[in-house]
mmCIF file of C-alpha atoms in Angstrom:
data_model
loop_
_atom_site.group_PDB
_atom_site.id
_atom_site.type_symbol
_atom_site.label_atom_id
_atom_site.label_comp_id
_atom_site.label_asym_id
_atom_site.label_seq_id
_atom_site.Cartn_x
_atom_site.Cartn_y
_atom_site.Cartn_z
ATOM 1 C CA MET Y 632 -23.949 -5.653 -4.489
ATOM 2 C CA ALA Y 633 -23.444 -7.206 -1.331
ATOM 3 C CA PRO Y 634 -22.443 -4.811 1.621
ATOM 4 C CA VAL Y 635 -18.696 -4.161 2.337
ATOM 5 C CA SER Y 636 -17.422 -5.598 5.884
ATOM 6 C CA ASP Y 637 -16.838 -3.195 8.687
ATOM 7 C CA SER Y 638 -13.817 -3.280 8.354
ATOM 8 C CA LEU Y 639 -13.770 -2.410 4.691
ATOM 9 C CA ASP Y 640 -16.549 0.079 5.599
ATOM 10 C CA PHE Y 641 -13.541 1.842 7.581
ATOM 11 C CA LEU Y 642 -11.566 2.114 4.777
ATOM 12 C CA VAL Y 643 -13.484 3.590 1.958
ATOM 13 C CA HIS Y 644 -15.146 6.221 4.407
ATOM 14 C CA LEU Y 645 -11.157 6.650 5.098
ATOM 15 C CA LEU Y 646 -10.694 7.034 1.459
ATOM 16 C CA ASP Y 647 -13.810 9.554 0.882
ATOM 17 C CA LEU Y 648 -12.261 12.830 1.787
ATOM 18 C CA GLU Y 649 -13.932 16.210 2.405
ATOM 19 C CA PRO Y 650 -13.608 18.920 -0.285
ATOM 20 C CA ILE Y 651 -12.985 22.028 1.416
ATOM 21 C CA GLU Y 652 -11.409 24.547 -1.537
ATOM 22 C CA VAL Y 653 -10.864 24.092 -5.054
ATOM 23 C CA ASN Y 654 -8.382 21.563 -4.990
ATOM 24 C CA ILE Y 655 -8.045 21.533 -1.555
ATOM 25 C CA PHE Y 656 -9.149 17.880 0.447
ATOM 26 C CA ARG Y 657 -9.074 16.942 4.185
ATOM 27 C CA GLY Y 658 -8.574 13.367 5.248
ATOM 28 C CA THR Y 659 -9.704 12.023 8.143
ATOM 29 C CA GLN Y 660 -7.813 9.640 10.469
ATOM 30 C CA PRO Y 661 -8.800 6.079 12.181
ATOM 31 C CA ASP Y 662 -9.726 6.460 15.861
ATOM 32 C CA GLU Y 663 -6.492 4.111 16.702
ATOM 33 C CA GLU Y 664 -3.524 4.840 18.993
ATOM 34 C CA ARG Y 665 -0.497 5.118 16.412
ATOM 35 C CA GLN Y 666 2.925 6.487 16.584
ATOM 36 C CA ARG Y 667 2.511 7.832 13.097
ATOM 37 C CA VAL Y 668 0.663 7.734 10.526
ATOM 38 C CA PHE Y 669 0.450 4.714 7.927
ATOM 39 C CA GLY Y 670 2.195 5.061 5.158
ATOM 40 C CA GLY Y 671 -0.632 3.411 2.821
ATOM 41 C CA GLN Y 672 -3.274 5.163 4.346
ATOM 42 C CA VAL Y 673 -1.666 8.925 3.297
ATOM 43 C CA ALA Y 674 -0.386 7.433 -0.301
ATOM 44 C CA GLY Y 675 -4.323 6.412 -1.099
ATOM 45 C CA GLN Y 676 -5.750 9.684 0.058
ATOM 46 C CA ALA Y 677 -3.384 11.389 -1.965
ATOM 47 C CA LEU Y 678 -4.323 9.281 -4.774
ATOM 48 C CA MET Y 679 -7.889 10.013 -4.401
ATOM 49 C CA ALA Y 680 -7.485 13.727 -4.155
ATOM 50 C CA ALA Y 681 -5.582 13.458 -7.595
ATOM 51 C CA GLY Y 682 -8.131 11.639 -9.012
ATOM 52 C CA ARG Y 683 -11.341 13.890 -7.582
ATOM 53 C CA THR Y 684 -9.824 16.264 -10.113
ATOM 54 C CA VAL Y 685 -9.527 14.557 -13.263
ATOM 55 C CA ASP Y 686 -12.080 14.141 -15.967
ATOM 56 C CA HIS Y 687 -10.726 11.223 -17.987
ATOM 57 C CA GLY Y 688 -8.087 8.193 -17.738
ATOM 58 C CA ARG Y 689 -7.334 5.880 -15.357
ATOM 59 C CA VAL Y 690 -4.372 6.041 -12.836
ATOM 60 C CA HIS Y 691 -1.406 4.714 -14.867
ATOM 61 C CA SER Y 692 1.629 5.347 -12.228
ATOM 62 C CA LEU Y 693 2.318 7.416 -9.173
ATOM 63 C CA HIS Y 694 5.835 8.505 -7.520
ATOM 64 C CA SER Y 695 6.022 9.301 -4.094
ATOM 65 C CA TYR Y 696 8.307 10.423 -1.146
ATOM 66 C CA PHE Y 697 7.275 10.149 2.649
ATOM 67 C CA LEU Y 698 8.950 13.318 4.087
ATOM 68 C CA ARG Y 699 7.730 13.442 7.803
ATOM 69 C CA PRO Y 700 6.240 11.251 10.173
ATOM 70 C CA GLY Y 701 2.433 11.985 10.280
ATOM 71 C CA ASP Y 702 0.607 12.759 13.072
ATOM 72 C CA PRO Y 703 -2.162 10.510 13.822
ATOM 73 C CA ALA Y 704 -4.308 13.071 16.187
ATOM 74 C CA VAL Y 705 -5.192 15.566 13.662
ATOM 75 C CA PRO Y 706 -6.717 15.383 10.077
ATOM 76 C CA ILE Y 707 -4.513 16.126 6.661
ATOM 77 C CA LEU Y 708 -4.806 18.512 3.979
ATOM 78 C CA TYR Y 709 -4.359 17.484 0.669
ATOM 79 C CA GLU Y 710 -3.303 20.197 -1.974
ATOM 80 C CA VAL Y 711 -3.767 19.469 -5.652
ATOM 81 C CA ASP Y 712 -1.480 21.074 -8.573
ATOM 82 C CA ARG Y 713 -3.411 20.068 -11.824
ATOM 83 C CA ILE Y 714 0.424 20.641 -13.827
ATOM 84 C CA ARG Y 715 -1.432 19.177 -17.190
ATOM 85 C CA ASP Y 716 -4.662 18.701 -18.910
ATOM 86 C CA GLY Y 717 -3.713 16.211 -22.034
ATOM 87 C CA LYS Y 718 -5.613 14.548 -24.664
ATOM 88 C CA SER Y 719 -4.363 11.233 -23.534
ATOM 89 C CA PHE Y 720 -2.071 12.063 -20.586
ATOM 90 C CA THR Y 721 -3.180 13.952 -16.944
ATOM 91 C CA THR Y 722 -0.627 14.597 -14.193
ATOM 92 C CA ARG Y 723 -1.007 15.881 -11.289
ATOM 93 C CA ARG Y 724 0.948 17.015 -7.829
ATOM 94 C CA VAL Y 725 -0.335 16.425 -4.369
ATOM 95 C CA VAL Y 726 1.076 17.561 -0.982
ATOM 96 C CA ALA Y 727 -0.096 16.346 2.267
ATOM 97 C CA ILE Y 728 0.294 18.771 5.197
ATOM 98 C CA GLN Y 729 -0.127 19.047 8.951
ATOM 99 C CA HIS Y 730 0.949 21.876 11.167
ATOM 100 C CA GLY Y 731 1.444 23.965 8.061
ATOM 101 C CA ARG Y 732 4.167 21.554 6.658
ATOM 102 C CA ALA Y 733 4.285 19.182 3.952
ATOM 103 C CA ILE Y 734 4.664 15.300 5.030
ATOM 104 C CA PHE Y 735 4.160 13.654 2.128
ATOM 105 C CA ASN Y 736 4.820 14.713 -1.810
ATOM 106 C CA LEU Y 737 2.895 12.692 -4.499
ATOM 107 C CA GLU Y 738 3.369 12.991 -8.309
ATOM 108 C CA CYS Y 739 0.709 10.647 -10.274
ATOM 109 C CA SER Y 740 -0.504 10.314 -14.374
ATOM 110 C CA PHE Y 741 -3.683 9.671 -15.515
ATOM 111 C CA HIS Y 742 -3.912 7.715 -19.126
ATOM 112 C CA VAL Y 743 -6.743 7.159 -21.551
ATOM 113 C CA ASP Y 744 -6.495 2.889 -22.265
ATOM 114 C CA GLU Y 745 -5.187 2.820 -25.724
ATOM 115 C CA GLU Y 746 -3.927 -0.939 -27.438
ATOM 116 C CA GLY Y 747 -0.411 -1.453 -27.841
ATOM 117 C CA LEU Y 748 2.513 -4.104 -27.085
ATOM 118 C CA ASP Y 749 1.445 -6.591 -24.757
ATOM 119 C CA HIS Y 750 3.866 -8.776 -22.523
ATOM 120 C CA GLN Y 751 4.247 -9.521 -19.114
ATOM 121 C CA PHE Y 752 6.311 -11.830 -16.654
ATOM 122 C CA PRO Y 753 4.725 -15.178 -15.833
ATOM 123 C CA MET Y 754 2.343 -15.645 -12.637
ATOM 124 C CA PRO Y 755 4.004 -17.584 -10.213
ATOM 125 C CA ASP Y 756 2.702 -21.202 -9.150
ATOM 126 C CA VAL Y 757 1.189 -20.696 -5.803
ATOM 127 C CA PRO Y 758 -1.705 -22.440 -3.525
ATOM 128 C CA ALA Y 759 -4.916 -21.177 -3.962
ATOM 129 C CA PRO Y 760 -6.193 -18.456 -1.690
ATOM 130 C CA GLU Y 761 -8.877 -20.739 -0.734
ATOM 131 C CA ASP Y 762 -6.290 -23.146 0.541
ATOM 132 C CA LEU Y 763 -4.615 -21.143 2.232
ATOM 133 C CA PRO Y 764 -5.754 -19.631 6.332
ATOM 134 C CA THR Y 765 -6.273 -16.297 7.015
ATOM 135 C CA LEU Y 766 -4.485 -13.877 8.757
ATOM 136 C CA PRO Y 767 -6.075 -13.853 12.111
ATOM 137 C CA GLU Y 768 -6.261 -17.676 11.975
ATOM 138 C CA ARG Y 769 -2.627 -17.468 11.836
ATOM 139 C CA LEU Y 770 -1.939 -15.215 14.280
ATOM 140 C CA ALA Y 771 -4.842 -16.484 16.667
ATOM 141 C CA PRO Y 772 -1.932 -18.217 18.973
ATOM 142 C CA MET Y 773 -0.237 -14.754 19.512
ATOM 143 C CA ARG Y 774 -3.551 -12.603 20.117
ATOM 144 C CA GLU Y 775 -2.607 -11.804 23.856
ATOM 145 C CA LEU Y 776 1.194 -10.788 22.873
ATOM 146 C CA LEU Y 777 -0.309 -8.811 19.928
ATOM 147 C CA GLY Y 778 -2.903 -6.674 22.323
ATOM 148 C CA ASP Y 779 -4.937 -3.865 20.577
ATOM 149 C CA TRP Y 780 -3.799 -4.451 16.765
ATOM 150 C CA PHE Y 781 -5.537 -7.848 16.937
ATOM 151 C CA ASP Y 782 -8.748 -6.204 17.288
ATOM 152 C CA ARG Y 783 -8.377 -3.239 14.595
ATOM 153 C CA PRO Y 784 -9.893 -2.844 11.732
ATOM 154 C CA HIS Y 785 -8.313 -5.005 8.975
ATOM 155 C CA PRO Y 786 -9.602 -4.284 5.762
ATOM 156 C CA ILE Y 787 -7.691 -6.374 3.460
ATOM 157 C CA ASP Y 788 -7.910 -10.224 3.839
ATOM 158 C CA GLN Y 789 -3.966 -11.594 3.515
ATOM 159 C CA ARG Y 790 -3.409 -14.995 2.959
ATOM 160 C CA TYR Y 791 0.455 -15.618 3.369
ATOM 161 C CA VAL Y 792 2.290 -18.554 1.047
ATOM 162 C CA GLY Y 793 4.632 -20.106 3.804
ATOM 163 C CA GLY Y 794 5.813 -18.631 6.690
ATOM 164 C CA LEU Y 795 4.825 -15.202 8.255
ATOM 165 C CA PRO Y 796 7.666 -12.536 7.893
ATOM 166 C CA TRP Y 797 7.772 -11.630 11.517
ATOM 167 C CA HIS Y 798 8.935 -14.962 12.755
ATOM 168 C CA HIS Y 799 12.007 -15.022 13.765
ATOM 169 C CA SER Y 800 14.323 -18.294 12.375
ATOM 170 C CA GLU Y 801 17.416 -20.120 12.877
ATOM 171 C CA VAL Y 802 18.061 -20.215 8.912
ATOM 172 C CA GLU Y 803 18.211 -17.145 7.510
ATOM 173 C CA ALA Y 804 15.125 -16.390 5.061
ATOM 174 C CA ALA Y 805 15.385 -15.557 1.070
ATOM 175 C CA PRO Y 806 14.235 -12.023 0.554
ATOM 176 C CA PHE Y 807 11.399 -13.068 -1.597
ATOM 177 C CA GLN Y 808 7.461 -13.035 -0.139
ATOM 178 C CA GLN Y 809 4.129 -13.824 -1.467
ATOM 179 C CA LEU Y 810 0.761 -13.430 -0.374
ATOM 180 C CA TRP Y 811 -2.755 -13.389 -1.753
ATOM 181 C CA ILE Y 812 -4.755 -10.165 -0.746
ATOM 182 C CA ARG Y 813 -7.991 -8.477 -1.754
ATOM 183 C CA ALA Y 814 -10.356 -6.170 -0.169
ATOM 184 C CA ASP Y 815 -12.480 -7.839 2.714
ATOM 185 C CA GLY Y 816 -15.965 -6.987 0.902
ATOM 186 C CA GLU Y 817 -17.221 -6.052 -2.223
ATOM 187 C CA LEU Y 818 -16.745 -2.572 -3.470
ATOM 188 C CA PRO Y 819 -18.361 -0.110 -5.968
ATOM 189 C CA ALA Y 820 -17.619 -0.189 -9.258
ATOM 190 C CA ASP Y 821 -15.100 2.926 -9.232
ATOM 191 C CA PRO Y 822 -11.819 2.236 -10.888
ATOM 192 C CA LEU Y 823 -9.820 4.927 -8.827
ATOM 193 C CA LEU Y 824 -11.498 3.579 -5.550
ATOM 194 C CA HIS Y 825 -9.915 0.190 -6.717
ATOM 195 C CA ALA Y 826 -6.724 1.583 -7.085
ATOM 196 C CA CYS Y 827 -6.713 3.418 -4.036
ATOM 197 C CA VAL Y 828 -7.611 0.420 -1.730
ATOM 198 C CA VAL Y 829 -4.468 -1.661 -3.565
ATOM 199 C CA THR Y 830 -2.173 1.470 -2.928
ATOM 200 C CA TYR Y 831 -3.293 1.329 0.726
ATOM 201 C CA ALA Y 832 -2.988 -2.512 0.718
ATOM 202 C CA SER Y 833 0.480 -2.198 -1.181
ATOM 203 C CA ASP Y 834 2.427 -0.635 1.967
ATOM 204 C CA LEU Y 835 1.297 -3.291 4.305
ATOM 205 C CA THR Y 836 3.870 -6.162 3.803
ATOM 206 C CA LEU Y 837 6.258 -4.964 1.011
ATOM 207 C CA PHE Y 838 8.793 -3.619 3.535
ATOM 208 C CA ASP Y 839 8.984 -6.769 5.170
ATOM 209 C CA THR Y 840 10.332 -8.407 2.239
ATOM 210 C CA ILE Y 841 13.730 -6.376 2.977
ATOM 211 C CA LEU Y 842 14.174 -7.756 6.631
ATOM 212 C CA GLN Y 843 13.745 -11.454 5.468
ATOM 213 C CA PRO Y 844 17.384 -12.319 5.657
ATOM 214 C CA HIS Y 845 18.104 -10.582 8.303
ATOM 215 C CA ASP Y 846 17.637 -11.159 12.311
ATOM 216 C CA VAL Y 847 15.704 -7.832 12.732
ATOM 217 C CA ARG Y 848 12.501 -7.350 13.370
ATOM 218 C CA TRP Y 849 9.987 -4.190 13.574
ATOM 219 C CA ASP Y 850 9.757 -4.125 17.201
ATOM 220 C CA ASP Y 851 13.663 -4.597 17.844
ATOM 221 C CA VAL Y 852 14.816 -1.441 20.069
ATOM 222 C CA ASN Y 853 17.639 -0.879 17.545
ATOM 223 C CA PHE Y 854 15.880 -1.142 14.573
ATOM 224 C CA MET Y 855 14.566 2.138 13.019
ATOM 225 C CA GLY Y 856 12.255 1.342 9.890
ATOM 226 C CA ALA Y 857 10.692 3.529 7.668
ATOM 227 C CA SER Y 858 8.858 4.224 4.135
ATOM 228 C CA LEU Y 859 10.877 6.287 1.873
ATOM 229 C CA ASP Y 860 9.342 6.590 -1.388
ATOM 230 C CA HIS Y 861 6.758 4.190 -2.918
ATOM 231 C CA CYS Y 862 6.379 4.088 -6.700
ATOM 232 C CA MET Y 863 3.420 2.278 -8.912
ATOM 233 C CA TRP Y 864 2.627 1.477 -12.090
ATOM 234 C CA PHE Y 865 -1.152 0.098 -13.011
ATOM 235 C CA HIS Y 866 -0.947 -1.458 -16.166
ATOM 236 C CA ARG Y 867 -4.599 -3.060 -16.786
ATOM 237 C CA PRO Y 868 -7.672 -2.848 -15.135
ATOM 238 C CA PHE Y 869 -8.539 -4.848 -11.928
ATOM 239 C CA ARG Y 870 -10.966 -5.149 -9.042
ATOM 240 C CA ALA Y 871 -9.415 -4.639 -5.684
ATOM 241 C CA ASP Y 872 -11.964 -6.705 -4.007
ATOM 242 C CA GLU Y 873 -10.868 -9.935 -5.877
ATOM 243 C CA TRP Y 874 -7.859 -11.656 -5.076
ATOM 244 C CA LEU Y 875 -4.986 -10.607 -6.137
ATOM 245 C CA LEU Y 876 -1.723 -12.399 -5.714
ATOM 246 C CA TYR Y 877 1.279 -10.010 -4.384
ATOM 247 C CA ASP Y 878 4.703 -11.297 -5.606
ATOM 248 C CA THR Y 879 7.632 -9.666 -3.833
ATOM 249 C CA ASP Y 880 11.625 -9.350 -3.636
ATOM 250 C CA SER Y 881 14.274 -7.501 -2.141
ATOM 251 C CA PRO Y 882 17.431 -7.396 -4.793
ATOM 252 C CA VAL Y 883 19.527 -5.223 -2.463
ATOM 253 C CA ALA Y 884 19.801 -3.526 0.730
ATOM 254 C CA ALA Y 885 23.037 -0.697 1.726
ATOM 255 C CA SER Y 886 23.794 2.506 3.267
ATOM 256 C CA ALA Y 887 20.955 1.987 5.699
ATOM 257 C CA ARG Y 888 18.547 1.487 3.019
ATOM 258 C CA GLY Y 889 16.114 -1.250 1.316
ATOM 259 C CA LEU Y 890 14.818 -1.637 -1.629
ATOM 260 C CA ALA Y 891 11.726 -4.143 -2.469
ATOM 261 C CA ARG Y 892 9.640 -4.911 -5.765
ATOM 262 C CA GLY Y 893 6.308 -5.971 -5.811
ATOM 263 C CA PHE Y 894 4.023 -7.559 -8.540
ATOM 264 C CA LEU Y 895 0.279 -7.729 -8.237
ATOM 265 C CA TYR Y 896 -1.387 -10.810 -10.244
ATOM 266 C CA ASP Y 897 -5.304 -11.257 -10.914
ATOM 267 C CA ARG Y 898 -6.211 -14.897 -10.592
ATOM 268 C CA SER Y 899 -6.222 -15.372 -14.419
ATOM 269 C CA GLY Y 900 -2.261 -14.488 -14.374
ATOM 270 C CA ARG Y 901 -2.292 -10.837 -15.826
ATOM 271 C CA LEU Y 902 0.422 -8.843 -13.798
ATOM 272 C CA VAL Y 903 -2.152 -5.380 -13.131
ATOM 273 C CA VAL Y 904 0.373 -3.633 -10.906
ATOM 274 C CA SER Y 905 4.021 -3.539 -10.287
ATOM 275 C CA MET Y 906 5.619 -1.093 -7.556
ATOM 276 C CA VAL Y 907 9.011 -0.263 -5.771
ATOM 277 C CA GLN Y 908 9.708 1.020 -2.558
ATOM 278 C CA GLU Y 909 12.923 2.083 -0.642
ATOM 279 C CA GLY Y 910 12.724 2.011 2.860
ATOM 280 C CA LEU Y 911 14.946 3.299 5.954
ATOM 281 C CA ALA Y 912 16.662 0.285 7.465
ATOM 282 C CA ARG Y 913 18.968 1.515 10.372
ATOM 283 C CA VAL Y 914 20.009 -0.740 12.789
ATOM 284 C CA ILE Y 915 21.155 1.464 16.118
ATOM 285 C CA HIS Y 916 24.329 0.279 17.677
ATOM 286 C CA GLY Y 917 25.086 0.892 20.815
ATOM 287 C CA PRO Y 918 27.798 2.411 22.459
ATOM 288 C CA GLY Y 919 31.463 0.809 22.314
#
């Protein structure tokens, strides 16, 4: 197996939790200056904690809530509740804790593979990832403006189809976004690790789709955005270190919340993962 890149090695170690007691794990934090913990990190670590207590089956769904902003300066404890161990399905609940309070709650289910009905949406027709520039190549002209973000480890290779979501435009964009993603290097053949890497990656860009039709961006002083919940369904086996098309849309934004959906297809056109996220999308209006 080829060695992983430094940035992917960073993510693999981030997901490699320390067992400190039965059903209790500790997750480390990146050595970076952040205002809060990245949601994909805590979701990926929580799924890893759950999977470490499961003897058979692979994850087929997760449902999670972001309860409080995580503190990036201290480790996160993950407490696993073994809800049910069945012949076909195994269910786990995980609570992520900092400073004695829950910051994140996840319920997930693992399923022994079975044969059954089979259909799916067709994969969209898009350019191949090899024909698209890398994200660093597209962001290079803005390197000084991006500061230390540009030099952080980026373990997920992202190739956008069309414009970047953060660029203001005179014309409001439709609430759709497509990009190819894959881990930046070769991963061990561990289905749980691949699921956790995709869980991490799924939160990198999904919220951006909610902002597409609006003249609002993350760094606007009058905007407050945060993930509220995140749900995923894992349909078929896949590898996170092979190209996956991330096809997303946002059906609605209302009441200071927005909804986004995502579908991951592998290169052969199989729909392998679906997800839905709701996010806080609050515009703070000044006095008067």
